[in-house]
């Protein structure tokens, strides 16, 4: 990563779109999601056009990856209901397609809930994604949904089970990778990366390194960062995960070294860019470089305001910087925290 990407974006972002009343609306939308997830009644009407539903699922994916979480959350309840109707009222290939779309939509739902740290609902949505993926009979969709169930297991503290789930899913895919498509390589590599993060949380450095190296090989075979199957997978994404793993092992210096190797412009989605910057901010905080930690955090906020203002983990990082900042940094940290509503 070029140095200007770390410290150049220092202006305070104005997060009015995700503060105050919109946040209350987001709470209501989460409740609507909960209601849909536990609704077992039969759909009262036939399906919408599958093409229209495919467009709506793609829009949800794009908005999630652009960190427009409030917009995604507001639209998901109605979309999930329409997809339930499509699965109930279609047959044959159309039903398989509806199930694949449902797997994608539940995947987005689980991802949103994980960011909100709602573990119970996230697990429910992840399980629905896996069930729909298997019903779709698509090996790619099954592999894709295996990523979100792995994430849900990790978030629940089941790191050994998560590692095993990701590795097993990747091994099932590996048997068919003699002539892999970009979609194949992207799902396969993303599974390995998710497994590496889970393995790091078990403290097993050997397994972690092995999974990261296998993912790097898949990234090199793919050749560049892309967004096949909504994975944002590629060589730079592997470096992002290497930085995250180093941070989990408490090695801030190594995390920063990996982050500096990332070409931020080559990462295809804002969610991945913001996540890397948040990891880098945490690494600098571990180094007691509060000034850099704050500047990088603000850079993440410029790229993806809702990733900072709407996530409990990011707001905890803001509080940690403010709580330990030296006098020279404290005024700027306090001003930024107040902008986010962290302090009055």
Tab-separated table of C-alpha atoms in Angstrom, residues 33-308:
chain	number	residue	atom	x	y	z
A	33	UNK	CA	-35.528	-9.446	9.519
A	34	UNK	CA	-35.999	-11.432	12.718
A	35	UNK	CA	-39.716	-11.767	11.980
A	36	UNK	CA	-39.020	-13.088	8.480
A	37	UNK	CA	-36.416	-15.567	9.706
A	38	UNK	CA	-38.808	-17.165	12.192
A	39	UNK	CA	-41.873	-17.066	9.919
A	40	UNK	CA	-42.895	-20.587	8.883
A	41	UNK	CA	-46.253	-19.764	7.335
A	42	UNK	CA	-46.865	-20.662	3.722
A	43	UNK	CA	-46.529	-17.793	1.229
A	44	UNK	CA	-49.912	-16.304	0.388
A	45	UNK	CA	-49.146	-15.514	-3.245
A	46	UNK	CA	-47.176	-16.752	-6.184
A	47	UNK	CA	-43.608	-15.733	-7.019
A	48	UNK	CA	-42.391	-12.558	-8.564
A	49	UNK	CA	-40.368	-12.796	-11.753
A	50	UNK	CA	-37.173	-14.761	-11.127
A	51	UNK	CA	-35.288	-12.269	-13.267
A	52	UNK	CA	-36.565	-9.444	-11.058
A	53	UNK	CA	-35.575	-11.380	-7.948
A	54	UNK	CA	-32.123	-12.049	-9.398
A	55	UNK	CA	-31.688	-8.316	-9.972
A	56	UNK	CA	-32.809	-7.590	-6.409
A	57	UNK	CA	-30.377	-10.125	-4.942
A	58	UNK	CA	-27.545	-8.682	-7.032
A	59	UNK	CA	-28.438	-5.188	-5.807
A	60	UNK	CA	-28.358	-6.426	-2.197
A	61	UNK	CA	-24.921	-7.929	-2.770
A	62	UNK	CA	-23.610	-4.743	-4.397
A	63	UNK	CA	-24.974	-2.521	-1.654
A	64	UNK	CA	-23.508	-4.758	1.041
A	65	UNK	CA	-20.090	-4.709	-0.586
A	66	UNK	CA	-20.339	-0.921	-0.927
A	67	UNK	CA	-21.080	-0.753	2.838
A	68	UNK	CA	-24.569	0.651	2.319
A	69	UNK	CA	-25.832	-1.505	5.149
A	70	UNK	CA	-28.923	0.496	6.079
A	71	UNK	CA	-30.256	0.279	2.527
A	72	UNK	CA	-29.627	-3.469	2.370
A	73	UNK	CA	-31.235	-4.123	5.746
A	74	UNK	CA	-34.339	-2.136	4.847
A	75	UNK	CA	-34.966	-4.146	1.670
A	76	UNK	CA	-34.047	-7.652	2.826
A	77	UNK	CA	-37.294	-8.578	4.644
A	78	UNK	CA	-39.460	-8.100	1.558
A	79	UNK	CA	-36.868	-9.795	-0.649
A	80	UNK	CA	-36.677	-12.851	1.604
A	81	UNK	CA	-40.471	-13.166	1.572
A	82	UNK	CA	-40.554	-12.990	-2.233
A	83	UNK	CA	-37.864	-15.649	-2.462
A	84	UNK	CA	-39.790	-17.929	-0.114
A	85	UNK	CA	-42.763	-17.611	-2.425
A	86	UNK	CA	-40.579	-18.348	-5.446
A	87	UNK	CA	-39.226	-21.513	-3.826
A	88	UNK	CA	-42.745	-22.614	-2.863
A	89	UNK	CA	-44.499	-21.981	-6.175
A	90	UNK	CA	-41.922	-22.967	-8.780
A	91	UNK	CA	-40.775	-26.373	-9.994
A	92	UNK	CA	-37.846	-27.942	-11.798
A	93	UNK	CA	-35.027	-25.688	-12.937
A	94	UNK	CA	-36.905	-22.575	-11.839
A	95	UNK	CA	-37.089	-23.876	-8.281
A	96	UNK	CA	-33.352	-24.684	-8.338
A	97	UNK	CA	-32.682	-21.123	-9.453
A	98	UNK	CA	-34.947	-19.729	-6.741
A	99	UNK	CA	-33.121	-21.780	-4.124
A	100	UNK	CA	-29.750	-20.484	-5.360
A	101	UNK	CA	-31.010	-16.907	-5.129
A	102	UNK	CA	-32.310	-17.620	-1.626
A	103	UNK	CA	-28.884	-18.930	-0.593
A	104	UNK	CA	-27.336	-15.657	-1.748
A	105	UNK	CA	-29.951	-13.522	-0.001
A	106	UNK	CA	-29.638	-15.385	3.292
A	107	UNK	CA	-25.850	-15.078	2.959
A	108	UNK	CA	-26.178	-11.287	2.801
A	109	UNK	CA	-28.607	-11.373	5.714
A	110	UNK	CA	-26.188	-13.346	7.871
A	111	UNK	CA	-23.322	-11.019	6.932
A	112	UNK	CA	-25.321	-7.959	8.006
A	113	UNK	CA	-26.295	-9.606	11.294
A	114	UNK	CA	-22.694	-10.642	12.003
A	115	UNK	CA	-21.588	-7.042	11.591
A	116	UNK	CA	-24.288	-6.067	14.085
A	117	UNK	CA	-23.023	-8.821	16.446
A	118	UNK	CA	-26.429	-10.488	16.524
A	119	UNK	CA	-25.080	-14.018	16.809
A	120	UNK	CA	-28.361	-15.876	17.163
A	121	UNK	CA	-30.070	-14.397	14.125
A	122	UNK	CA	-26.822	-14.568	12.146
A	123	UNK	CA	-26.562	-18.290	12.788
A	124	UNK	CA	-30.174	-18.794	11.741
A	125	UNK	CA	-29.652	-16.870	8.492
A	126	UNK	CA	-26.383	-18.707	7.760
A	127	UNK	CA	-28.090	-22.056	8.269
A	128	UNK	CA	-30.900	-21.001	5.921
A	129	UNK	CA	-28.273	-20.064	3.331
A	130	UNK	CA	-26.666	-23.503	3.543
A	131	UNK	CA	-30.026	-25.289	3.330
A	132	UNK	CA	-31.030	-23.293	0.268
A	133	UNK	CA	-27.626	-23.880	-1.337
A	134	UNK	CA	-27.962	-27.648	-0.965
A	135	UNK	CA	-31.516	-27.491	-2.298
A	136	UNK	CA	-30.191	-25.634	-5.360
A	137	UNK	CA	-27.867	-28.572	-6.156
A	138	UNK	CA	-25.159	-26.083	-7.156
A	139	UNK	CA	-21.655	-27.030	-6.010
A	140	UNK	CA	-20.582	-23.402	-6.282
A	141	UNK	CA	-23.491	-22.203	-4.189
A	142	UNK	CA	-22.807	-24.875	-1.571
A	143	UNK	CA	-19.184	-23.739	-1.400
A	144	UNK	CA	-20.223	-20.104	-1.165
A	145	UNK	CA	-22.655	-20.746	1.677
A	146	UNK	CA	-20.011	-22.777	3.491
A	147	UNK	CA	-18.133	-19.478	3.913
A	148	UNK	CA	-20.944	-17.846	5.857
A	149	UNK	CA	-21.576	-20.866	8.087
A	150	UNK	CA	-17.849	-20.882	8.860
A	151	UNK	CA	-18.050	-17.199	9.746
A	152	UNK	CA	-21.034	-17.813	12.002
A	153	UNK	CA	-19.212	-20.652	13.770
A	154	UNK	CA	-16.204	-18.392	14.327
A	155	UNK	CA	-18.352	-15.603	15.661
A	156	UNK	CA	-19.837	-18.027	18.161
A	157	UNK	CA	-16.371	-19.005	19.376
A	158	UNK	CA	-16.380	-22.433	17.681
A	159	UNK	CA	-13.016	-21.925	15.985
A	160	UNK	CA	-11.966	-25.572	15.620
A	161	UNK	CA	-15.326	-26.467	14.089
A	162	UNK	CA	-15.081	-23.437	11.798
A	163	UNK	CA	-11.612	-24.439	10.628
A	164	UNK	CA	-12.793	-27.953	9.911
A	165	UNK	CA	-15.890	-26.783	8.069
A	166	UNK	CA	-13.922	-24.448	5.789
A	167	UNK	CA	-11.199	-26.985	5.103
A	168	UNK	CA	-13.685	-29.768	4.345
A	169	UNK	CA	-15.654	-27.561	1.966
A	170	UNK	CA	-12.451	-26.490	0.201
A	171	UNK	CA	-11.300	-30.099	-0.113
A	172	UNK	CA	-14.600	-31.077	-1.706
A	173	UNK	CA	-14.098	-28.328	-4.267
A	174	UNK	CA	-10.412	-29.167	-4.823
A	175	UNK	CA	-11.316	-32.527	-6.319
A	176	UNK	CA	-12.884	-30.726	-9.286
A	177	UNK	CA	-10.249	-28.045	-9.842
A	178	UNK	CA	-8.313	-29.657	-12.708
A	179	UNK	CA	-9.704	-27.024	-15.076
A	180	UNK	CA	-11.165	-24.457	-12.662
A	181	UNK	CA	-13.184	-21.470	-13.724
A	182	UNK	CA	-12.630	-18.061	-12.093
A	183	UNK	CA	-15.763	-18.741	-10.022
A	184	UNK	CA	-14.289	-22.046	-8.823
A	185	UNK	CA	-10.967	-20.506	-7.845
A	186	UNK	CA	-12.637	-17.573	-6.114
A	187	UNK	CA	-14.938	-19.688	-3.938
A	188	UNK	CA	-12.154	-22.175	-3.214
A	189	UNK	CA	-9.665	-19.462	-2.270
A	190	UNK	CA	-12.207	-17.609	-0.145
A	191	UNK	CA	-12.991	-20.787	1.788
A	192	UNK	CA	-9.291	-21.258	2.500
A	193	UNK	CA	-8.998	-17.660	3.716
A	194	UNK	CA	-11.980	-18.067	6.025
A	195	UNK	CA	-10.439	-21.283	7.341
A	196	UNK	CA	-7.126	-19.510	7.931
A	197	UNK	CA	-8.798	-16.863	10.078
A	198	UNK	CA	-10.562	-19.562	12.094
A	199	UNK	CA	-7.305	-21.514	12.478
A	200	UNK	CA	-5.562	-18.378	13.722
A	201	UNK	CA	-8.183	-18.066	16.431
A	202	UNK	CA	-7.315	-21.601	17.589
A	203	UNK	CA	-3.674	-20.512	17.909
A	204	UNK	CA	-2.481	-23.087	15.355
A	205	UNK	CA	0.160	-21.255	13.331
A	206	UNK	CA	0.975	-24.262	11.139
A	207	UNK	CA	-2.607	-24.772	9.963
A	208	UNK	CA	-3.024	-21.039	9.489
A	209	UNK	CA	0.082	-20.713	7.331
A	210	UNK	CA	-0.844	-23.781	5.286
A	211	UNK	CA	-4.317	-22.451	4.511
A	212	UNK	CA	-2.993	-18.985	3.656
A	213	UNK	CA	-0.372	-20.422	1.304
A	214	UNK	CA	-2.987	-22.575	-0.450
A	215	UNK	CA	-5.192	-19.503	-0.832
A	216	UNK	CA	-2.249	-17.531	-2.224
A	217	UNK	CA	-1.705	-20.236	-4.829
A	218	UNK	CA	-5.368	-20.020	-5.846
A	219	UNK	CA	-5.039	-16.232	-6.021
A	220	UNK	CA	-1.999	-16.530	-8.271
A	221	UNK	CA	-3.878	-18.949	-10.536
A	222	UNK	CA	-6.731	-16.463	-10.743
A	223	UNK	CA	-4.178	-13.783	-11.617
A	224	UNK	CA	-5.810	-10.649	-10.245
A	225	UNK	CA	-8.315	-9.391	-7.733
A	226	UNK	CA	-11.883	-9.664	-8.980
A	227	UNK	CA	-15.341	-10.172	-7.554
A	228	UNK	CA	-16.375	-13.524	-8.986
A	229	UNK	CA	-19.286	-15.011	-7.035
A	230	UNK	CA	-19.201	-11.877	-4.850
A	231	UNK	CA	-15.943	-12.985	-3.188
A	232	UNK	CA	-13.597	-10.033	-3.880
A	233	UNK	CA	-10.936	-12.745	-4.045
A	234	UNK	CA	-7.448	-12.327	-5.462
A	235	UNK	CA	-3.794	-11.797	-4.497
A	236	UNK	CA	-4.414	-8.504	-2.687
A	237	UNK	CA	-7.270	-10.041	-0.719
A	238	UNK	CA	-4.899	-12.778	0.414
A	239	UNK	CA	-2.508	-10.089	1.676
A	240	UNK	CA	-5.405	-8.485	3.576
A	241	UNK	CA	-6.035	-11.779	5.315
A	242	UNK	CA	-2.344	-12.219	6.084
A	243	UNK	CA	-2.466	-8.842	7.815
A	244	UNK	CA	-5.570	-9.863	9.766
A	245	UNK	CA	-3.986	-13.150	10.829
A	246	UNK	CA	-0.826	-11.395	12.019
A	247	UNK	CA	-2.985	-9.061	14.071
A	248	UNK	CA	-4.794	-12.016	15.639
A	249	UNK	CA	-1.441	-13.453	16.647
A	250	UNK	CA	-0.528	-10.121	18.239
A	251	UNK	CA	2.174	-9.260	15.692
A	252	UNK	CA	1.342	-5.668	14.846
A	253	UNK	CA	4.539	-5.042	12.910
A	254	UNK	CA	3.953	-7.961	10.559
A	255	UNK	CA	0.324	-6.897	10.083
A	256	UNK	CA	1.450	-3.416	9.047
A	257	UNK	CA	4.100	-4.847	6.704
A	258	UNK	CA	1.476	-6.944	4.914
A	259	UNK	CA	-0.960	-4.038	4.775
A	260	UNK	CA	1.692	-1.860	3.110
A	261	UNK	CA	2.033	-4.441	0.347
A	262	UNK	CA	-1.651	-4.179	-0.562
A	263	UNK	CA	-2.589	-2.089	-3.568
A	264	UNK	CA	-5.765	-0.594	-2.152
A	265	UNK	CA	-6.949	0.489	-5.604
A	266	UNK	CA	-6.951	-3.130	-6.759
A	267	UNK	CA	-9.360	-4.284	-4.061
A	268	UNK	CA	-12.698	-4.428	-5.891
A	269	UNK	CA	-15.080	-3.552	-3.041
A	270	UNK	CA	-15.230	-0.876	-0.346
A	271	UNK	CA	-16.051	-3.362	2.410
A	272	UNK	CA	-12.693	-5.066	1.916
A	273	UNK	CA	-10.820	-1.750	1.748
A	274	UNK	CA	-12.422	-0.537	4.971
A	275	UNK	CA	-11.732	-3.835	6.741
A	276	UNK	CA	-8.054	-3.642	5.838
A	277	UNK	CA	-7.827	-0.074	7.102
A	278	UNK	CA	-9.549	-1.015	10.364
A	279	UNK	CA	-7.069	-3.859	10.878
A	280	UNK	CA	-4.207	-1.491	10.161
A	281	UNK	CA	-5.586	1.057	12.598
A	282	UNK	CA	-5.752	-1.644	15.294
A	283	UNK	CA	-2.164	-2.635	14.522
A	284	UNK	CA	-0.912	0.934	14.937
A	285	UNK	CA	-2.875	1.224	18.181
A	286	UNK	CA	-1.062	-1.887	19.443
A	287	UNK	CA	2.159	-0.032	18.607
A	288	UNK	CA	0.933	2.999	20.578
A	289	UNK	CA	0.990	5.062	17.386
A	290	UNK	CA	-2.325	6.729	18.142
A	291	UNK	CA	-1.899	9.403	15.518
A	292	UNK	CA	-1.582	6.882	12.697
A	293	UNK	CA	-4.313	4.683	14.155
A	294	UNK	CA	-6.708	7.636	14.162
A	295	UNK	CA	-5.782	8.845	10.676
A	296	UNK	CA	-6.241	5.381	9.174
A	297	UNK	CA	-9.535	4.931	10.980
A	298	UNK	CA	-10.734	8.210	9.517
A	299	UNK	CA	-9.595	7.062	6.081
A	300	UNK	CA	-11.785	3.986	6.483
A	301	UNK	CA	-14.672	6.272	7.399
A	302	UNK	CA	-14.177	8.317	4.256
A	303	UNK	CA	-14.330	5.166	2.127
A	304	UNK	CA	-17.200	3.478	3.980
A	305	UNK	CA	-19.010	5.676	6.541
A	306	UNK	CA	-21.433	2.970	7.666
A	307	UNK	CA	-18.587	0.544	8.306
A	308	UNK	CA	-17.431	2.901	11.065
